[in-house]
Coordinates of C-alpha atoms and ligand atoms in Angstrom, one line a residue:
X1 CA -31.5 15.7 -12.4
X2 CA -28.8 15.1 -15.0
X3 CA -26.6 18.1 -15.8
X4 CA -24.4 18.3 -18.9
X5 CA -20.8 19.2 -18.0
X6 CA -19.6 22.5 -19.4
X7 CA -16.1 21.7 -18.3
X8 CA -13.5 19.9 -20.3
X9 CA -12.7 16.9 -18.1
X10 CA -9.1 15.7 -18.0
X11 CA -10.1 12.9 -15.5
X12 CA -11.7 11.0 -18.4
X13 CA -8.1 10.1 -19.4
X14 CA -7.7 8.0 -16.2
X15 CA -6.3 4.5 -16.7
X16 CA -5.4 2.1 -13.9
X17 CA -1.6 2.0 -13.5
X18 CA -0.5 0.1 -10.4
X19 CA -1.5 -1.3 -7.0
X20 CA 1.0 -0.6 -4.1
X21 CA 1.1 -2.3 -0.8
X22 CA 4.5 -1.2 0.3
X23 CA 6.0 2.2 0.1
X24 CA 9.1 0.8 -1.6
X25 CA 6.9 -0.1 -4.6
X26 CA 5.6 3.4 -5.2
X27 CA 6.2 4.6 -8.7
X28 CA 8.9 7.2 -9.0
X29 CA 7.6 10.7 -8.1
X30 CA 7.0 12.3 -11.4
X31 CA 4.7 15.2 -12.1
X32 CA 1.8 15.7 -9.7
X33 CA -0.6 13.4 -7.8
X34 CA -3.9 14.0 -6.1
X35 CA -5.0 11.5 -3.5
X36 CA -8.6 10.5 -2.5
X37 CA -9.3 9.3 1.0
X38 CA -12.4 8.8 3.1
X39 CA -14.2 6.4 5.5
X40 CA -15.3 3.1 3.9
X41 CA -18.7 3.6 2.3
X42 CA -18.5 7.4 2.2
X43 CA -18.8 7.3 -1.6
X44 CA -15.1 7.6 -2.6
X45 CA -15.1 5.0 -5.4
X46 CA -18.4 6.4 -6.8
X47 CA -16.9 9.9 -6.7
X48 CA -13.8 8.8 -8.6
X49 CA -15.9 6.9 -11.1
X50 CA -18.1 10.0 -11.6
X51 CA -15.1 12.3 -12.0
X52 CA -13.5 9.9 -14.5
X53 CA -16.9 9.3 -16.3
X54 CA -16.2 5.6 -16.0
X55 CA -18.5 3.1 -14.3
X56 CA -16.0 0.8 -12.8
X57 CA -12.6 2.5 -12.7
X58 CA -12.2 2.8 -8.9
X59 CA -13.7 -0.7 -8.4
X60 CA -10.3 -1.9 -9.2
X61 CA -9.6 -0.7 -5.7
X62 CA -12.4 -2.9 -4.4
X63 CA -11.3 -6.2 -5.8
X64 CA -10.4 -8.7 -3.1
X65 CA -6.8 -8.3 -2.0
X66 CA -6.6 -4.7 -3.1
X67 CA -8.9 -2.9 -0.6
X68 CA -6.0 -2.1 1.7
X69 CA -3.7 -1.0 -1.1
X70 CA -2.9 2.3 -2.7
X71 CA -4.1 2.3 -6.3
X72 CA -2.6 4.7 -8.9
X73 CA -4.5 5.9 -12.0
X74 CA -2.6 7.6 -14.8
X75 CA -4.2 10.8 -16.0
X76 CA -1.6 11.5 -18.7
X77 CA 0.6 14.6 -18.8
X78 CA 2.6 13.2 -15.8
X79 CA -0.4 13.4 -13.5
X80 CA -1.9 10.7 -11.3
X81 CA -5.0 10.1 -9.3
X82 CA -4.3 8.1 -6.2
X83 CA -7.0 6.0 -4.5
X84 CA -6.1 5.5 -0.9
X85 CA -7.7 2.6 1.1
X86 CA -10.8 3.6 3.1
X87 CA -10.7 3.9 6.9
X88 CA -13.2 3.6 9.7
X89 CA -13.7 -0.2 9.6
X90 CA -14.4 -0.3 13.4
X91 CA -14.0 -4.0 13.7
X92 CA -10.8 -4.3 11.6
X93 CA -8.1 -6.3 13.4
X94 CA -5.3 -4.3 15.0
X95 CA -2.7 -5.4 12.4
X96 CA -4.8 -4.3 9.5
X97 CA -5.3 -0.8 11.1
X98 CA -1.6 -0.6 11.9
X99 CA -0.7 -1.5 8.3
X100 CA -3.2 1.1 7.0
X101 CA -1.8 3.8 9.2
X102 CA 1.8 3.0 8.3
X103 CA 1.2 2.9 4.6
X104 CA -1.2 5.8 4.3
X105 CA 0.3 8.1 6.9
X106 CA 3.8 7.7 5.5
X107 CA 2.5 8.2 1.9
X108 CA 0.6 11.4 2.9
X109 CA 3.5 12.9 4.9
X110 CA 6.4 12.0 2.7
X111 CA 5.3 11.9 -0.9
X112 CA 6.9 14.9 -2.5
X113 CA 4.8 14.6 -5.8
X114 CA 1.6 14.7 -3.8
X115 CA 0.0 18.1 -4.6
X116 CA -3.3 17.9 -2.7
X117 CA -5.7 15.6 -0.9
X118 CA -9.4 15.1 -1.6
X119 CA -11.3 14.0 1.5
X120 CA -14.6 12.4 0.7
X121 CA -17.3 12.5 3.5
X122 CA -20.9 11.4 3.4
X123 CA -22.8 14.8 3.7
X124 CA -25.0 13.2 6.3
X125 CA -22.1 12.2 8.6
X126 CA -19.3 14.8 8.1
X127 CA -16.2 15.3 10.2
X128 CA -16.2 12.0 12.1
X129 CA -13.2 11.5 14.5
X130 CA -11.1 9.7 11.9
X131 CA -11.8 12.4 9.3
X132 CA -10.6 15.0 11.8
X133 CA -7.6 12.8 12.6
X134 CA -6.8 12.6 8.8
X135 CA -7.0 16.4 8.5
X136 CA -4.8 16.8 11.6
X137 CA -2.2 14.4 10.2
X138 CA -2.1 16.1 6.8
X139 CA -2.1 19.8 7.9
X140 CA 1.7 19.9 8.7
X141 CA 2.4 19.2 5.0
X142 CA 0.9 22.7 4.2
X143 CA -0.8 21.1 1.2
X144 CA -4.4 21.9 0.3
X145 CA -7.4 19.6 1.1
X146 CA -10.5 19.7 -1.0
X147 CA -13.6 18.2 0.6
X148 CA -16.4 16.5 -1.2
X149 CA -19.6 16.2 0.9
X150 CA -21.0 13.5 -1.2
X151 CA -24.5 11.8 -1.3
X152 CA -25.8 15.4 -1.2
X153 CA -28.9 14.0 -3.0
X154 CA -29.9 12.3 0.2
X155 CA -30.5 15.6 1.9
X156 CA -33.0 18.3 1.3
X157 CA -31.6 21.4 -0.4
X158 CA -31.7 23.4 2.8
X159 CA -30.2 20.7 4.9
X160 CA -27.4 20.2 2.4
X161 CA -26.6 23.9 2.4
X162 CA -26.7 23.9 6.2
X163 CA -24.2 21.1 6.3
X164 CA -21.9 22.9 3.9
X165 CA -22.0 26.0 6.0
X166 CA -21.3 24.1 9.2
X167 CA -18.4 22.1 7.7
X168 CA -16.8 25.3 6.4
X169 CA -17.2 26.9 9.8
X170 CA -15.6 23.9 11.5
X171 CA -12.7 23.7 9.0
X172 CA -12.1 27.4 9.5
X173 CA -11.1 26.6 13.1
X174 CA -8.6 24.0 12.0
X175 CA -5.1 24.6 10.7
X176 CA -4.6 23.9 6.9
X177 CA -5.9 25.0 3.6
X178 CA -9.4 23.7 2.9
X179 CA -12.1 24.1 0.3
X180 CA -15.5 22.3 0.6
X181 CA -18.3 21.6 -1.8
X182 CA -21.5 19.5 -2.1
X183 CA -21.3 16.5 -4.4
X184 CA -23.5 13.7 -5.7
X185 CA -22.4 10.8 -7.8
X186 CA -26.1 10.0 -8.4
X187 CA -27.2 13.4 -9.7
X188 CA -23.7 14.6 -10.7
X189 CA -24.3 17.8 -8.6
X190 CA -21.0 19.6 -8.1
X191 CA -19.2 17.7 -10.8
X192 CA -17.9 20.7 -12.7
X193 CA -16.8 22.3 -9.5
X194 CA -15.0 19.1 -8.4
X195 CA -13.3 18.8 -11.8
X196 CA -12.1 22.4 -11.9
X197 CA -10.9 22.5 -8.3
X198 CA -9.1 19.2 -8.2
X199 CA -7.5 19.6 -11.6
X200 CA -6.5 23.2 -10.5
X201 CA -4.8 21.8 -7.4
X202 CA -3.0 19.2 -9.5
X203 CA -1.8 21.6 -12.2
X204 CA 0.8 24.3 -12.1
X205 CA -0.5 27.8 -12.4
X206 CA -1.4 28.6 -16.0
X207 CA -2.6 25.2 -17.1
X208 CA -5.9 25.2 -15.4
X209 CA -8.9 24.1 -17.4
X210 CA -11.4 26.5 -18.7
X211 CA -15.1 26.5 -18.3
X212 CA -16.6 26.5 -21.8
X213 CA -19.5 28.9 -21.3
Ligands
GDP301 P1 -16.5 3.9 -0.8 O1 -16.4 2.7 0.1 O2 -16.2 5.1 -0.1 O3 -15.7 3.7 -2.1 O4 -18.1 4.0 -1.2 P2 -18.8 3.6 -2.6 O5 -18.5 4.6 -3.7 O6 -18.7 2.2 -2.8 O7 -20.3 3.9 -2.1 C1 -20.9 3.3 -1.0 C2 -22.4 3.2 -1.2 O8 -23.0 4.5 -1.3 C3 -22.8 2.5 -2.5 O9 -24.0 1.8 -2.3 C4 -23.1 3.7 -3.5 O10 -24.0 3.3 -4.5 C5 -23.6 4.7 -2.6 N1 -23.3 6.1 -3.1 C6 -22.1 6.6 -3.3 N2 -22.2 7.9 -3.7 C7 -23.5 8.2 -3.7 C8 -24.2 9.4 -4.0 O11 -23.7 10.5 -4.4 N3 -25.6 9.4 -3.8 C9 -26.2 8.2 -3.4 N4 -27.6 8.3 -3.3 N5 -25.6 7.1 -3.1 C10 -24.2 7.1 -3.3

């Protein structure tokens, strides 16, 4: 099913800005950033592309030599979408894992302009150990996490709703501020909710976007 978005979508402004492989190269912290993270293959690039209504935007992050880097996209109005490298590559050599942890953990814990995190999980395999580790790492920042349970189209309606309930219940037991939704890049299910919630987290009170219905 193809739904027409009733929400003005500021993510359509997204333009690739810079690739960073060392914290010293981060752009100066201006305005607000929202960072996307998830296990490799969870559907993070597809979710970013769907949000931005752009077929290949996040595939910048998949070009050889950039998969372990942090990629910044400029949304205009001093706001940035940040694509963090995927995790969960079980057979990655120790030095790659260590580099990932140093780069991403430091970014998440120290970046003052980071407003919120979006954690992308395959709705069929939510809350794997490294997802939980990520939530545990991030919770001391006190910043909110929005969870996209993506590939929801691969589950029946009742199974998808069951997963949503279970994940919300589990997150309720963990420290931190969480919101959770179903999402599909294939059917665009949950797109309006994802746009409103993530832009709301990125924007100071008063500049939230309005649903036009
Ligand atoms: P990433 O490694 O997390 O960036 O994952 P990708 O966005 O590259 O997606 C991994 C695979 O899952 C690709 O084959 C996508 O086509 C597929 N995929 C991603 N999102 C969805 C979705 O919402 N529904 C379905 N059916 N497939 C998806």
